[in-house]
């Protein structure tokens, strides 16, 4: 994603991001906002395991102490006095192929683990703890040194990028980790994507591939689950002082036909866009070809703090959509309701492990 201003006449921007996304710009599959959960840890004496996947950056209060000592915004185990390692298991909010992992040790300076490792496994359904503890875990990140009070980033090599439903963080031998981010390519279960769905939703496999400006907040927010609760949970760009307009491009869960669109400006009262449009294109190679894009919602005025809903006339199938706001302003949510093609559903089914 870039912060460059958009051209007033540009219809689409073909970006390297769309073709080969940066590993750490891919969705965080473990995010609590996508219903990820830390389901088990062998020890959480000083700080709770659930902190690992909280949204937002860790915080630190130097004066805050509890009965067990200093309070940290992260997962922290006691000092290990016997051989072994400390482990937490996370159920991903959306199954997927893991491309990169961030182990953030923010504020853990004298109590961070010297090394960490990350494993993954695919287990269909709703496994018990016995299922998880005895699972055939596969290595994603081998035991690797980490620094304290730092974002430690690890790319997962191609051969290890099998779809997984759970990851396991291991601290060698003990210590504290503030946040765990698991960036990857969603591989949702196609059995739950038949019929009319939100093709743009992150939980269904939609993702942001380009954005003109993300000064105040991330465009990832517009495809998050649920409704925003305040202005900070949408996408807001800077005030535009030059020509052009701001825009965001999304890869849909798969190729599909669009039936309805919702453009939500909730909580944007003095900073909503004056107007917006939504267009779609079928092929990634056509992202930079203005004549290939089709109108889904033609340019239309927007109201502040309002959910705008549009019925889309029958059109050809699309794989990418671009939301343009004129000239700038905040969007809380974008919903692109439609149906995946049979070919898209079959492609998703082929990405799921054979024992699914």
Coordinates of C-alpha atoms in Angstrom, one line a residue:
X1 CA 0.0 0.0 0.0
X2 CA 1.2 3.5 -0.8
X3 CA 0.5 7.0 0.4
X4 CA 0.9 8.6 -3.1
X5 CA -2.0 10.8 -4.2
X6 CA -4.4 9.4 -6.8
X7 CA -4.7 10.9 -10.3
X8 CA -8.0 12.6 -11.0
X9 CA -8.6 10.5 -14.1
X10 CA -7.0 7.2 -13.1
X11 CA -9.5 4.3 -13.0
X12 CA -7.2 1.7 -11.5
X13 CA -3.7 1.3 -10.3
X14 CA -1.8 -1.9 -11.0
X15 CA 0.5 -2.4 -8.1
X16 CA 3.2 -4.8 -7.2
X17 CA 1.2 -5.3 -4.0
X18 CA -1.6 -6.9 -5.9
X19 CA 0.6 -9.4 -7.7
X20 CA 3.1 -10.1 -4.9
X21 CA 1.9 -8.7 -1.6
X22 CA 4.4 -7.9 1.1
X23 CA 4.4 -10.8 3.5
X24 CA 3.6 -8.6 6.5
X25 CA 0.9 -6.6 4.8
X26 CA -1.2 -9.8 4.5
X27 CA -4.1 -10.2 7.0
X28 CA -3.3 -11.3 10.5
X29 CA -5.1 -14.7 10.6
X30 CA -4.8 -14.9 14.3
X31 CA -6.5 -11.6 15.0
X32 CA -9.0 -11.5 17.8
X33 CA -11.1 -9.3 15.6
X34 CA -11.4 -12.3 13.2
X35 CA -12.4 -14.5 16.1
X36 CA -8.9 -15.9 16.7
X37 CA -8.4 -17.3 20.2
X38 CA -5.5 -18.4 22.5
X39 CA -6.9 -21.8 23.5
X40 CA -4.1 -23.1 25.7
X41 CA -0.8 -22.3 27.4
X42 CA 1.2 -24.5 29.8
X43 CA 2.0 -21.5 32.0
X44 CA 0.7 -17.9 32.3
X45 CA 1.8 -17.0 35.8
X46 CA 2.7 -13.4 35.3
X47 CA 0.6 -12.3 32.3
X48 CA -2.4 -13.9 30.5
X49 CA -2.1 -15.8 27.2
X50 CA -5.1 -14.0 25.8
X51 CA -3.0 -10.8 25.5
X52 CA -1.0 -12.3 22.6
X53 CA -3.6 -11.6 19.9
X54 CA -5.3 -8.4 21.2
X55 CA -5.7 -5.8 18.5
X56 CA -3.5 -2.7 18.7
X57 CA 0.0 -2.1 20.1
X58 CA 1.0 -3.2 23.6
X59 CA 0.9 -0.6 26.3
X60 CA 3.1 -0.2 29.4
X61 CA 2.6 1.5 32.7
X62 CA 5.8 1.6 34.7
X63 CA 4.0 2.1 38.0
X64 CA 1.5 -0.8 37.6
X65 CA 2.2 -3.8 39.8
X66 CA 0.0 -6.7 40.9
X67 CA 0.2 -9.4 43.5
X68 CA 2.5 -11.4 41.3
X69 CA 4.8 -8.5 40.3
X70 CA 5.0 -6.2 37.3
X71 CA 1.9 -6.1 35.1
X72 CA 2.7 -6.6 31.4
X73 CA 0.5 -6.3 28.4
X74 CA 1.5 -9.7 26.9
X75 CA 1.9 -13.4 27.8
X76 CA 4.6 -14.0 30.5
X77 CA 5.6 -17.3 32.2
X78 CA 7.5 -17.8 35.4
X79 CA 11.2 -18.5 35.4
X80 CA 11.8 -22.1 34.3
X81 CA 14.0 -24.1 36.7
X82 CA 13.8 -27.4 34.8
X83 CA 14.3 -28.5 31.2
X84 CA 11.7 -27.7 28.6
X85 CA 9.9 -24.8 27.0
X86 CA 6.7 -22.8 27.4
X87 CA 4.0 -23.1 24.8
X88 CA 0.8 -21.4 23.7
X89 CA -1.7 -22.7 21.1
X90 CA -3.7 -20.2 19.0
X91 CA -6.8 -21.1 17.0
X92 CA -6.7 -18.9 13.9
X93 CA -9.7 -16.8 13.2
X94 CA -9.4 -17.7 9.5
X95 CA -7.5 -20.8 8.4
X96 CA -4.8 -20.0 5.9
X97 CA -1.2 -20.4 4.5
X98 CA 1.1 -18.6 6.9
X99 CA 3.7 -16.4 5.0
X100 CA 5.1 -14.4 7.9
X101 CA 5.1 -14.3 11.7
X102 CA 5.8 -11.3 14.0
X103 CA 6.8 -12.0 17.6
X104 CA 6.6 -8.7 19.4
X105 CA 8.5 -8.4 22.7
X106 CA 7.6 -4.8 23.3
X107 CA 8.5 -3.7 26.9
X108 CA 9.9 -7.1 27.7
X109 CA 13.6 -6.1 28.2
X110 CA 15.0 -8.4 30.9
X111 CA 12.4 -11.1 30.6
X112 CA 12.0 -11.9 26.9
X113 CA 12.7 -15.4 25.6
X114 CA 16.1 -15.8 24.0
X115 CA 14.6 -18.0 21.3
X116 CA 11.2 -18.8 19.9
X117 CA 9.7 -21.3 17.4
X118 CA 6.3 -21.4 15.7
X119 CA 4.5 -24.5 14.4
X120 CA 1.2 -25.0 12.5
X121 CA -1.3 -27.8 12.0
X122 CA -4.6 -28.3 10.1
X123 CA -7.3 -29.9 12.2
X124 CA -10.8 -29.8 10.8
X125 CA -13.8 -29.1 13.0
X126 CA -13.6 -28.3 16.7
X127 CA -10.7 -30.2 18.1
X128 CA -10.4 -30.9 21.9
X129 CA -7.3 -30.0 23.8
X130 CA -6.1 -33.6 23.6
X131 CA -6.4 -33.5 19.8
X132 CA -4.3 -30.3 19.8
X133 CA -1.6 -31.5 22.2
X134 CA -1.2 -34.8 20.2
X135 CA -1.5 -33.1 16.8
X136 CA 1.2 -33.7 14.0
X137 CA 2.6 -30.1 14.3
X138 CA 4.8 -28.9 11.4
X139 CA 7.5 -26.4 11.8
X140 CA 6.8 -22.9 10.4
X141 CA 9.6 -20.9 12.1
X142 CA 12.5 -22.9 13.4
X143 CA 14.0 -22.1 16.8
X144 CA 15.4 -18.6 16.2
X145 CA 16.9 -15.8 18.4
X146 CA 14.8 -12.8 19.3
X147 CA 15.5 -9.4 20.6
X148 CA 13.9 -7.8 23.6
X149 CA 11.5 -4.8 23.3
X150 CA 11.4 -5.4 19.5
X151 CA 9.2 -6.6 16.6
X152 CA 10.9 -9.8 15.6
X153 CA 9.7 -10.7 12.1
X154 CA 10.1 -14.1 10.4
X155 CA 9.2 -15.1 6.9
X156 CA 7.9 -18.6 6.4
X157 CA 9.5 -20.4 3.5
X158 CA 7.4 -21.6 0.6
X159 CA 7.6 -25.4 1.4
X160 CA 6.2 -24.7 4.9
X161 CA 3.2 -22.7 3.7
X162 CA 0.6 -25.4 4.1
X163 CA -2.9 -24.4 5.2
X164 CA -3.2 -24.5 9.0
X165 CA -6.1 -23.9 11.4
X166 CA -3.9 -23.5 14.5
X167 CA -0.4 -22.3 15.4
X168 CA 1.8 -23.0 18.4
X169 CA 4.2 -20.4 19.8
X170 CA 7.1 -21.9 21.7
X171 CA 9.4 -19.8 24.0
X172 CA 12.8 -21.4 24.5
X173 CA 12.9 -21.8 27.5
X174 CA 10.5 -19.1 29.0
X175 CA 9.9 -15.4 29.2
X176 CA 7.4 -12.9 27.8
X177 CA 5.9 -12.0 24.4
X178 CA 3.6 -9.0 24.0
X179 CA 1.9 -9.8 20.7
X180 CA 1.9 -12.6 18.1
X181 CA 0.8 -11.7 14.5
X182 CA 0.3 -14.5 12.0
X183 CA 0.2 -13.0 8.5
X184 CA -1.0 -15.1 5.7
X185 CA -3.3 -16.0 2.8
X186 CA -6.8 -17.0 4.0
X187 CA -8.1 -20.4 2.9
X188 CA -11.6 -20.4 4.2
X189 CA -13.8 -23.5 4.1
X190 CA -15.8 -23.2 0.8
X191 CA -18.7 -25.1 2.4
X192 CA -19.6 -21.9 4.2
X193 CA -19.2 -19.6 1.2
X194 CA -22.1 -20.9 -0.9
X195 CA -25.0 -18.7 -1.6
X196 CA -24.9 -14.9 -1.0
X197 CA -21.9 -13.8 1.1
X198 CA -19.8 -10.7 1.6
X199 CA -17.2 -11.2 -1.0
X200 CA -15.0 -8.5 0.4
X201 CA -15.0 -9.6 4.0
X202 CA -11.6 -10.4 5.5
X203 CA -13.1 -13.5 7.2
X204 CA -14.1 -14.8 3.8
X205 CA -10.7 -14.2 2.2
X206 CA -11.0 -10.6 1.0
X207 CA -8.0 -8.4 1.4
X208 CA -6.7 -4.9 0.6
X209 CA -4.2 -4.7 -2.2
X210 CA -3.8 -1.0 -2.8
X211 CA -4.6 2.3 -1.0
X212 CA -3.9 5.9 -1.9
X213 CA -3.7 7.2 1.7
X214 CA -3.9 5.6 5.2
X215 CA -2.9 8.6 7.3
X216 CA -5.3 8.2 10.2
X217 CA -6.3 4.5 10.1
X218 CA -6.0 1.4 8.0
X219 CA -8.2 0.5 5.1
X220 CA -8.2 -3.1 6.5
X221 CA -10.8 -1.9 8.9
X222 CA -13.5 -1.5 6.2
X223 CA -13.6 -5.3 5.7
X224 CA -13.4 -6.2 9.3
X225 CA -16.3 -8.2 10.9
X226 CA -19.2 -6.4 12.5
X227 CA -20.0 -2.7 12.6
X228 CA -17.5 -0.1 13.6
X229 CA -18.0 1.3 17.1
X230 CA -16.3 4.7 16.6
X231 CA -14.4 6.7 14.1
X232 CA -11.1 5.0 14.8
X233 CA -12.4 1.6 13.6
X234 CA -12.8 2.7 9.9
X235 CA -10.5 3.9 7.2
X236 CA -9.7 7.6 7.3
X237 CA -7.3 9.4 5.0
X238 CA -5.7 12.8 5.4
X239 CA -7.4 16.0 4.1
X240 CA -6.7 16.3 0.4
X241 CA -5.3 19.7 -0.6
X242 CA -4.5 18.9 -4.3
X243 CA -6.2 17.3 -7.2
X244 CA -7.5 13.8 -7.4
X245 CA -9.3 11.6 -4.9
X246 CA -8.5 8.8 -2.5
X247 CA -9.2 5.1 -3.2
X248 CA -8.8 1.6 -2.0
X249 CA -8.6 -1.6 -4.1
X250 CA -9.6 -5.0 -2.7
X251 CA -9.1 -8.6 -3.8
X252 CA -12.4 -10.4 -3.2
X253 CA -12.6 -13.8 -1.7
X254 CA -12.8 -15.1 -5.2
X255 CA -14.4 -14.4 -8.6
X256 CA -18.1 -13.7 -8.2
X257 CA -21.1 -11.7 -9.2
X258 CA -22.1 -8.7 -7.1
X259 CA -25.8 -8.3 -6.0
X260 CA -25.7 -5.6 -3.3
X261 CA -23.2 -3.1 -1.9
X262 CA -23.1 -1.2 1.4
X263 CA -20.9 1.9 1.9
X264 CA -21.1 2.8 5.6
X265 CA -20.0 6.3 6.8
X266 CA -21.0 5.6 10.4
X267 CA -19.3 8.0 12.9
X268 CA -17.8 10.1 10.1
X269 CA -19.9 13.2 10.6
X270 CA -17.6 16.2 9.7
X271 CA -15.2 14.1 7.6
X272 CA -17.4 11.8 5.4
X273 CA -16.6 11.7 1.7
X274 CA -18.7 14.0 -0.5
X275 CA -19.3 11.1 -2.9
X276 CA -18.2 7.6 -3.7
X277 CA -18.1 5.0 -6.5
X278 CA -17.4 1.3 -6.7
X279 CA -16.0 -0.5 -9.8
X280 CA -14.9 -4.0 -10.5
X281 CA -12.6 -5.9 -12.7
X282 CA -12.2 -9.6 -13.4
X283 CA -8.5 -10.1 -14.0
X284 CA -5.4 -9.0 -12.1
X285 CA -3.7 -8.1 -15.4
X286 CA -6.4 -5.6 -16.0
X287 CA -5.9 -3.6 -12.8
X288 CA -4.1 -0.9 -14.8
X289 CA -6.5 -0.9 -17.8
X290 CA -9.2 1.7 -17.1
X291 CA -11.4 0.5 -20.0
X292 CA -11.7 -3.0 -18.4
X293 CA -13.3 -1.8 -15.2
X294 CA -17.1 -1.9 -14.9
X295 CA -19.4 0.2 -12.7
X296 CA -21.0 -1.5 -9.7
X297 CA -22.1 1.7 -8.0
X298 CA -21.7 4.8 -10.1
X299 CA -20.5 8.0 -8.5
X300 CA -23.1 9.0 -6.0
X301 CA -23.3 11.5 -3.1
X302 CA -22.8 10.2 0.4
X303 CA -24.4 11.3 3.7
X304 CA -22.4 11.6 6.9
X305 CA -22.9 8.9 9.6
X306 CA -25.1 6.7 7.3
X307 CA -25.2 3.2 5.9
X308 CA -25.8 3.5 2.2
X309 CA -27.2 0.5 0.5
X310 CA -27.3 -0.2 -3.3
X311 CA -28.8 -2.9 -5.5
X312 CA -26.3 -3.8 -8.3
X313 CA -27.8 -4.6 -11.7
X314 CA -26.6 -7.8 -13.2
X315 CA -23.0 -7.5 -14.4
X316 CA -20.1 -9.7 -15.5
X317 CA -18.1 -11.5 -12.8
X318 CA -15.4 -9.6 -10.9
X319 CA -12.4 -10.5 -8.8
X320 CA -11.2 -7.1 -7.7
X321 CA -13.1 -4.0 -6.6
X322 CA -12.0 -0.4 -6.2
X323 CA -13.8 2.1 -3.9
X324 CA -13.2 5.7 -4.8
X325 CA -14.1 8.5 -2.4
X326 CA -14.4 12.1 -3.6
X327 CA -12.3 13.9 -2.8
X328 CA -11.4 12.3 0.5
X329 CA -13.0 11.2 3.8
X330 CA -13.7 8.3 6.1
X331 CA -15.4 5.0 5.5
X332 CA -16.5 2.7 8.3
X333 CA -17.3 -0.4 6.4
X334 CA -17.6 -1.7 2.8
X335 CA -19.8 -4.7 2.1
X336 CA -19.9 -6.4 -1.3
X337 CA -22.6 -9.0 -1.2
X338 CA -22.7 -11.6 -4.0
X339 CA -22.1 -15.1 -5.1
X340 CA -18.8 -16.9 -5.8
X341 CA -18.6 -18.7 -9.1
X342 CA -18.4 -22.5 -9.2
X343 CA -14.9 -22.3 -10.4
X344 CA -13.9 -20.1 -7.4
X345 CA -15.5 -22.5 -5.0
X346 CA -13.7 -25.4 -6.6
X347 CA -10.4 -23.6 -6.4
X348 CA -11.0 -23.0 -2.7
X349 CA -11.9 -26.6 -2.1
X350 CA -8.6 -27.7 -3.8
X351 CA -6.6 -25.5 -1.4
X352 CA -8.0 -27.3 1.6
X353 CA -6.0 -30.3 2.8
X354 CA -7.1 -33.6 1.4
X355 CA -8.2 -35.0 4.7
X356 CA -10.7 -32.1 5.1

